[in-house]
Short mmCIF file of C-alpha atoms in Angstrom, two decimals:
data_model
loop_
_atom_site.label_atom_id
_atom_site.label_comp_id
_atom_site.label_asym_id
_atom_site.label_seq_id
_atom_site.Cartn_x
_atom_site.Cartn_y
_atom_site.Cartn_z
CA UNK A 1 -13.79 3.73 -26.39
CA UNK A 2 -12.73 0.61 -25.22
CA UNK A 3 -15.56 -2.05 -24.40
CA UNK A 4 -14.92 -4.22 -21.04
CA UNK A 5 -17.63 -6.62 -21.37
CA UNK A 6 -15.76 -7.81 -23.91
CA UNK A 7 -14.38 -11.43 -23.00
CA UNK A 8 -14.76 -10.56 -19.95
CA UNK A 9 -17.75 -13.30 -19.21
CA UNK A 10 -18.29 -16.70 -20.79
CA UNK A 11 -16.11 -18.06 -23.72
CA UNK A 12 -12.70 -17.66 -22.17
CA UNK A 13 -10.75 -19.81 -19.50
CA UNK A 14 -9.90 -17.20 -17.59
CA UNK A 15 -12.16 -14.77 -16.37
CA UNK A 16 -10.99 -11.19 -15.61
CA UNK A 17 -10.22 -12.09 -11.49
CA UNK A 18 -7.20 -13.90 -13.33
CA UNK A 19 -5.66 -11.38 -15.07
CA UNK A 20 -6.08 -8.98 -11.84
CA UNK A 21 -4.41 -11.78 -9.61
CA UNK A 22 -2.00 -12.22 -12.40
CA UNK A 23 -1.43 -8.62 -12.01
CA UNK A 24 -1.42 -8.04 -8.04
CA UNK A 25 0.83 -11.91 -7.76
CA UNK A 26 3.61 -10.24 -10.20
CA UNK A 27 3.59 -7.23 -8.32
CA UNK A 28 4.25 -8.76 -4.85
CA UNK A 29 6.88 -11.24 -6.36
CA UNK A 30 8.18 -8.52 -8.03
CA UNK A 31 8.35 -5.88 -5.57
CA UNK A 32 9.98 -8.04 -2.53
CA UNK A 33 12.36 -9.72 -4.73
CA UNK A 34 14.05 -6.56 -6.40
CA UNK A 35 14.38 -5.31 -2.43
CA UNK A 36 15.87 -8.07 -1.45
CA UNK A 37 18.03 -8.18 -4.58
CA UNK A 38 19.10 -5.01 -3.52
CA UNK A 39 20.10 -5.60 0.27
CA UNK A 40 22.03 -8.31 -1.07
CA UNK A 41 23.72 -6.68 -3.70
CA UNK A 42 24.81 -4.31 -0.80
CA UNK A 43 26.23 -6.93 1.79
CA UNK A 44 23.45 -6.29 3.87
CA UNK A 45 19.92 -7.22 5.18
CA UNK A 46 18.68 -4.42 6.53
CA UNK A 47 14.71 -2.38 7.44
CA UNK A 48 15.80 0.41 4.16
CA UNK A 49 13.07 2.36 2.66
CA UNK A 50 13.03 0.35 0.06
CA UNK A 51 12.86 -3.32 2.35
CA UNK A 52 10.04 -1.59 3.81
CA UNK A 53 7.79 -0.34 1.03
CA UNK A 54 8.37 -3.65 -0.92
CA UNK A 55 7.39 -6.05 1.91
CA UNK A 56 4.53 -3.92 2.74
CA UNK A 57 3.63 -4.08 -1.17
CA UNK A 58 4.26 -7.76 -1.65
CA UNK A 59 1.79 -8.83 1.53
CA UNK A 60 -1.02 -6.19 0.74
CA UNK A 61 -1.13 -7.31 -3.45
CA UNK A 62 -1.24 -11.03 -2.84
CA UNK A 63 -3.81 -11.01 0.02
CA UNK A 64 -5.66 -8.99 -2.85
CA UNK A 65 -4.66 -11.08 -5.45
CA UNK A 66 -5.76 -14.17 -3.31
CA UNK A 67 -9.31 -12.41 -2.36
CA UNK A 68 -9.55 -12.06 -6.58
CA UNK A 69 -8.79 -16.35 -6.76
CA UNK A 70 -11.47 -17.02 -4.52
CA UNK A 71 -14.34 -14.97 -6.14
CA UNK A 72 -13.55 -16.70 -9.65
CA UNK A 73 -14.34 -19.80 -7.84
CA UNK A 74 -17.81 -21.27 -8.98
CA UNK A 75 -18.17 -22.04 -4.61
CA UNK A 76 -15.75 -19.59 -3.22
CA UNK A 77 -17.13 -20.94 0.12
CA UNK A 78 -15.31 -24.16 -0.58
CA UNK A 79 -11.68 -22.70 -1.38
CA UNK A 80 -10.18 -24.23 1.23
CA UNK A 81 -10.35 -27.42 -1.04
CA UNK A 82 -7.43 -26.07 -3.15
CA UNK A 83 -5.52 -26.29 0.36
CA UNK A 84 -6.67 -29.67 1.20
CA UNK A 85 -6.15 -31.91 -1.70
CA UNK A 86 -3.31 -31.61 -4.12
CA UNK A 87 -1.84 -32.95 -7.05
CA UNK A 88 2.00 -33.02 -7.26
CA UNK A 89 1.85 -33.57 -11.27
CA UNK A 90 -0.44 -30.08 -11.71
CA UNK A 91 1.32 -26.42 -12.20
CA UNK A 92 -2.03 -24.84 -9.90
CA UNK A 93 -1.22 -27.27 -7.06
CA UNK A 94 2.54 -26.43 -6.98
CA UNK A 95 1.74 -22.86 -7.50
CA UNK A 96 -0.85 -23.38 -4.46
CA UNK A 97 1.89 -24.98 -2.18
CA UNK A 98 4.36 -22.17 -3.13
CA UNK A 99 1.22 -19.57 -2.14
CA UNK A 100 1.10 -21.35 1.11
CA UNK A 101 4.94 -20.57 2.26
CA UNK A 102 5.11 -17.38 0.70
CA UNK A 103 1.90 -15.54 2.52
CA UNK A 104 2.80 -16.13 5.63
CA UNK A 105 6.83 -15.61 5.25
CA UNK A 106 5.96 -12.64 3.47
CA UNK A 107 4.27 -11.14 6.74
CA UNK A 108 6.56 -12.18 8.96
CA UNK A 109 9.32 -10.08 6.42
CA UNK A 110 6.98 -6.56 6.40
CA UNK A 111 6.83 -7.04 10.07
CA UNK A 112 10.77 -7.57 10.37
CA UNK A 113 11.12 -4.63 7.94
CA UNK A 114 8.36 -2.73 10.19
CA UNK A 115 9.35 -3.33 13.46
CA UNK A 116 9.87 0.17 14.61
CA UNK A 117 6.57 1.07 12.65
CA UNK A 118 4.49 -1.23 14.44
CA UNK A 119 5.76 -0.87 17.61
CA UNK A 120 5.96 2.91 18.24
CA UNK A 121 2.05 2.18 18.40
CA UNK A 122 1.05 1.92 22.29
CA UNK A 123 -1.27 -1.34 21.85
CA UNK A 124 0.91 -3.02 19.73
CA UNK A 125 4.34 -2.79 22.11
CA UNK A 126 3.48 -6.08 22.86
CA UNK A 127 4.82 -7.89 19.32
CA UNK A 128 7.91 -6.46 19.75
CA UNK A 129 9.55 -9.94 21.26
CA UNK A 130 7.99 -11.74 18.76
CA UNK A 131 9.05 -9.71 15.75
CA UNK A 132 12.46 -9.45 17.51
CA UNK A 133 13.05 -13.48 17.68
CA UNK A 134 11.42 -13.59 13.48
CA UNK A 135 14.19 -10.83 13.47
CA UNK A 136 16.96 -13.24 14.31
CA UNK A 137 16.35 -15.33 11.23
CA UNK A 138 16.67 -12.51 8.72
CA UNK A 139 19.08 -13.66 6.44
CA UNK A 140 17.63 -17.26 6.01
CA UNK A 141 13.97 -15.41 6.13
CA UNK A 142 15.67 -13.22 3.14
CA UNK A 143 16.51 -16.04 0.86
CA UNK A 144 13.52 -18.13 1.28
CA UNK A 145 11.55 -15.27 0.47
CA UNK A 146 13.59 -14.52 -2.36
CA UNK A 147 12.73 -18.01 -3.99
CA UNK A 148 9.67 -18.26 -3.06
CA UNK A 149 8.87 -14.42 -4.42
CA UNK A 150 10.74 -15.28 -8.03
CA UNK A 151 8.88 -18.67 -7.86
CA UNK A 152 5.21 -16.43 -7.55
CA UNK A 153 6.28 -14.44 -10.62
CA UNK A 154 6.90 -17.27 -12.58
CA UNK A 155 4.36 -20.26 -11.68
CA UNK A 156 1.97 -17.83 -12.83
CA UNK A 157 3.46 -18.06 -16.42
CA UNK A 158 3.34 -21.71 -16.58
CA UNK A 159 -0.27 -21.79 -15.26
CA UNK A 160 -1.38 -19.33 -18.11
CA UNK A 161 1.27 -21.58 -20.77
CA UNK A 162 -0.48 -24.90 -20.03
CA UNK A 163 -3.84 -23.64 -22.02
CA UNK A 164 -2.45 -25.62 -25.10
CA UNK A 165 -5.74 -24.68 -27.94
CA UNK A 166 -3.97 -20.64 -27.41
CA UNK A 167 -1.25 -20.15 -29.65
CA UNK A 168 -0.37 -16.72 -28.14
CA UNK A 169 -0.48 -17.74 -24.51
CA UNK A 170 1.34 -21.75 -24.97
CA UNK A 171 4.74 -20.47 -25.07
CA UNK A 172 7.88 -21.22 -23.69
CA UNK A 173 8.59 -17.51 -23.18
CA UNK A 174 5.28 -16.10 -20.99
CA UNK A 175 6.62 -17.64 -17.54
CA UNK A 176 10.17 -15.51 -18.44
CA UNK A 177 7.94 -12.58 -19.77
CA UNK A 178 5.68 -12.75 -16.48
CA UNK A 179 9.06 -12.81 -14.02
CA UNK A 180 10.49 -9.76 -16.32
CA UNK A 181 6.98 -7.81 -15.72
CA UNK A 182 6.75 -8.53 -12.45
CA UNK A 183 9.97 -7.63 -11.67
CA UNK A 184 9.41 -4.21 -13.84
CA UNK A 185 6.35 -3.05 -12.08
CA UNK A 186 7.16 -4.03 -8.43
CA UNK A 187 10.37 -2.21 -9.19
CA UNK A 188 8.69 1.06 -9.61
CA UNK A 189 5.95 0.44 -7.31
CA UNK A 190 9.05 0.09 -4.69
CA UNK A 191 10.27 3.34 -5.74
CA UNK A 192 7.30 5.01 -5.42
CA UNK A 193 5.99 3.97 -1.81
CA UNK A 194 9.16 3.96 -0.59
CA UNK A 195 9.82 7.79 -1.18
CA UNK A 196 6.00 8.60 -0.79
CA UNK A 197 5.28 6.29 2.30
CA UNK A 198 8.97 6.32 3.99
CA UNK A 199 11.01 9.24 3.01
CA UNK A 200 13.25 7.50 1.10
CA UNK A 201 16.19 9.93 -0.74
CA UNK A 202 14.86 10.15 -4.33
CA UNK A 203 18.42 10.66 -5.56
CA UNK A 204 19.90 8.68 -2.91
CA UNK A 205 21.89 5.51 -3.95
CA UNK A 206 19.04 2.69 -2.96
CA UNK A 207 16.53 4.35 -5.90
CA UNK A 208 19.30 4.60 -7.88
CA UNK A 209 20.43 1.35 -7.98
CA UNK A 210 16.28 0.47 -8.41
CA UNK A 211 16.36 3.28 -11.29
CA UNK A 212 19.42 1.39 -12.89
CA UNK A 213 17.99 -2.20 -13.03
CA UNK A 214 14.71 -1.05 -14.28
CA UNK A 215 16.03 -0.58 -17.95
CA UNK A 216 17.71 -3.94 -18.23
CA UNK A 217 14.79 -5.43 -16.93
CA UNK A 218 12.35 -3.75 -19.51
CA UNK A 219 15.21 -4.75 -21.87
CA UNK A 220 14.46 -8.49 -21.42
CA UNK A 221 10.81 -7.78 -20.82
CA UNK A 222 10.79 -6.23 -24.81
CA UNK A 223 13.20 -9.23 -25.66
CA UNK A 224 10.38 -12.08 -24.08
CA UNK A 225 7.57 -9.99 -26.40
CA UNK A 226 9.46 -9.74 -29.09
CA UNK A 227 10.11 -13.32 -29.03
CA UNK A 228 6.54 -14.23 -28.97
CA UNK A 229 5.99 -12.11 -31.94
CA UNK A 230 8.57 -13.94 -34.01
CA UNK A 231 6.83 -17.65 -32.76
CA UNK A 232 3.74 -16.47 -34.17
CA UNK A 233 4.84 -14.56 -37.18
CA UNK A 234 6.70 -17.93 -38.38
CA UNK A 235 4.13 -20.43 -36.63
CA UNK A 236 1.61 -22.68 -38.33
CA UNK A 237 -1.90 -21.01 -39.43
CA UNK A 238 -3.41 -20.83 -35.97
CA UNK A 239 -0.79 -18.97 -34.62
CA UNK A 240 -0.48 -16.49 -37.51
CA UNK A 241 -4.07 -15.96 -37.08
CA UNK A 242 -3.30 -15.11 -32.89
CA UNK A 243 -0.90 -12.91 -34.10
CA UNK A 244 -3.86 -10.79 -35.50
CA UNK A 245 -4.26 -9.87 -31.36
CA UNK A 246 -0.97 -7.14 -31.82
CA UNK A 247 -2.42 -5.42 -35.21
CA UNK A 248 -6.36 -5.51 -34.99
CA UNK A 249 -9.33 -4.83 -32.48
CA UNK A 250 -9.66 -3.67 -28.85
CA UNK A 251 -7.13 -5.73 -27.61
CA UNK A 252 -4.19 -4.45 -30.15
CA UNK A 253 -4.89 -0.63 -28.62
CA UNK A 254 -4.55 -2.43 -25.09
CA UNK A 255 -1.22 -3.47 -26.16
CA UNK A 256 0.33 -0.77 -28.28
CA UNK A 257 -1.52 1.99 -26.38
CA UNK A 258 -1.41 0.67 -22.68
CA UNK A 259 1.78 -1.81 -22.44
CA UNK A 260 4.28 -0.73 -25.09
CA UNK A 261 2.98 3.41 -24.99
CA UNK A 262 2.18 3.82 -21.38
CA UNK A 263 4.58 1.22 -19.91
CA UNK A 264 7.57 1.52 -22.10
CA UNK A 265 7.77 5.17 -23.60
CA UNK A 266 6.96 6.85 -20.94
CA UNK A 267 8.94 6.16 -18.48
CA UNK A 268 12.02 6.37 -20.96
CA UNK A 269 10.69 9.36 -22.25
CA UNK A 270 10.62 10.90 -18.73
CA UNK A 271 14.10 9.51 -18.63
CA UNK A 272 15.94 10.62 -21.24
CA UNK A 273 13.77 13.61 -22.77
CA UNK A 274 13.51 17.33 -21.53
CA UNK A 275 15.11 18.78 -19.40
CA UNK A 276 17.33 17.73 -16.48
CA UNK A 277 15.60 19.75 -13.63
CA UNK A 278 12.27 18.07 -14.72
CA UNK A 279 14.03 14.27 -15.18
CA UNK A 280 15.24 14.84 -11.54
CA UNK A 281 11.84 16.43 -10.07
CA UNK A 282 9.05 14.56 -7.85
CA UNK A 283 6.41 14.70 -11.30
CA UNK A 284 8.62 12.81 -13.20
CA UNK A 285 9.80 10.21 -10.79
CA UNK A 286 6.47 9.59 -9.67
CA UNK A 287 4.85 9.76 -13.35
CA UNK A 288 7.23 7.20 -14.50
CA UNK A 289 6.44 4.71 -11.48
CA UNK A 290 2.76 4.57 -12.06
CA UNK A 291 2.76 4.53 -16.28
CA UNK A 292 5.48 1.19 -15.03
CA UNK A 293 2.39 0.06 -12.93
CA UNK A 294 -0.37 0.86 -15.22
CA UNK A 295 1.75 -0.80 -18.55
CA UNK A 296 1.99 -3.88 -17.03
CA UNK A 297 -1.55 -4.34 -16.28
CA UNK A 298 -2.42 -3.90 -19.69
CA UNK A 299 0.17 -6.32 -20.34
CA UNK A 300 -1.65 -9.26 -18.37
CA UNK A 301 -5.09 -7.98 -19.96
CA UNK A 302 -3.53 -8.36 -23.17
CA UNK A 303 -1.97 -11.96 -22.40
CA UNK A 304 -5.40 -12.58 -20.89
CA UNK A 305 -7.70 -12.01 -23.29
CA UNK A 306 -6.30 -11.41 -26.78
CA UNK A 307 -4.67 -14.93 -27.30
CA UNK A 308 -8.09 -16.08 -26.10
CA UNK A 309 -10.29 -14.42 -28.10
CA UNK A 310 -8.74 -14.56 -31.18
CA UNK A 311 -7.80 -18.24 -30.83
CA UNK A 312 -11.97 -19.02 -30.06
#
């Protein structure tokens, strides 16, 4: 049984708020850029099933992912400091700046994409003007977002890749691996609100197109891991001895069990295994979306915590 007290209080630079902001940040970025990714792969920029679920996803998970920075602060009271003073040389200041465009653009896209949700209620008839001029600015509102959404994913990377003493976690790879993972599970947390939430076809071409980019996403997601592996394997002593983290303790079921078992084999097991009628039916679809989900939170835990751990 798997013992989360471990490293999960003094000893370690980043506490376990991190790794669930890491988590909820990758998801957001994730999520709004694949359905933007999409709209513009089709010509378009339009309020799909998809636009909707993933704006609604990407504002919800970084208002929680925000709430989750604040209460790892030693005075949360005073977090307004990070959006005072600055410091253009520091990865957590940029990252902060990029936070600062992105919440607020964000909302102003799940409103666009929920215009007709929002105002078919009576007392709130009165935003429609307002989301109808934000409306106006959609494709410009798109691409911003876009950036700013891929820029989320990855700042979080470089944050984690500063911590230098960590062999595991100072790599060149993580901000790559962190854009491929978010990317991954916002993907399938798309698919999943967006025929749950919004009725979206689950055989129609929008989840299709989602269902096709998943696996070369996961491809380069594998590729960024298995690059890390390789660094240690053939690293100096310290990070031989980080590379302990895949084949021993807690933290190496985490990973084998949780990120490569639940969020790898699954889903491609759902895929590709048994038979059609079940690969096409509502258990599998949904199944595969949330082991997509749950893998790559086990992925951050493991990123987290196991390059820590073992490198202390």
């Amino acid at each position: 049984m798997l013992d989360f007290t471990i490293g999960l209080t003094e000893g370690v630079a980043w506490p376990w708020p991190i790794a669930v902001y890491l988590f909820l940040a990758g998801i957001s970025g994730g999520a709004v850029a694949v359905a933007i990714c999409v709209n513009l792969f089709r010509g378009v920029h339009l309020n799909t099933p998809i636009m909707k679920a993933a704006s609604l996803i990407g504002f919800i998970t970084i208002v929680l992912g925000m709430i989750c920075l604040v209460l790892d602060l030693t005075n949360p009271l005073f977090f307004w400091r990070i959006l005072v003073y600055y410091n253009p040389t520091s990865v957590m200041s940029i990252g902060v700046m990029a936070l600062l465009f992105y919440i607020p653009l964000v909302f102003v896209l799940m409103c666009v994409a929920l215009q007709q949700e929002i105002t078919s209620v009576s007392w709130l008839k009165w935003l429609d003007p307002i989301i109808s001029f934000f409306a106006k600015f959609r494709v410009a509102l798109d691409w911003i977002v876009l950036i700013l959404a891929i820029a989320i994913c990855a700042y979080t990377g470089f944050l984690i890749s500063a911590l230098i003493r960590f062999p595991l976690i100072n790599t060149a790879v993580l901000p790559a691996l962190f854009v491929a993972s978010g990317f991954s599970a916002g993907c399938a947390a798309t698919k999943v609100l967006a025929a749950w939430l919004f009725g979206a076809d689950r055989h129609g071409s929008d989840l299709h197109v989602l269902h096709a980019a998943e696996w070369p996403i996961m491809a380069v997601e594998a590729l960024c891991l298995l690059m890390i592996l390789i660094a240690l394997v053939s690293g100096n002593a310290a990070a031989q001895a980080a590379f302990a983290a895949f084949t021993s303790g807690m933290w190496a079921q985490v990973f084998w069990v949780g990120a490569v078992g639940i969020g790898f084999l699954i889903p491609l097991a759902l895929s590709f295994f048994g038979s059609k009628a079940f690969r096409t039916g509502a258990t599998a679809f949904y199944t595969s979306g949330l082991a997509a989900i749950c893998g790559m939170m086990c992925l951050r835990l493991f990123i987290i915590y196991a390059g820590q751990i073992n490198s202390i």
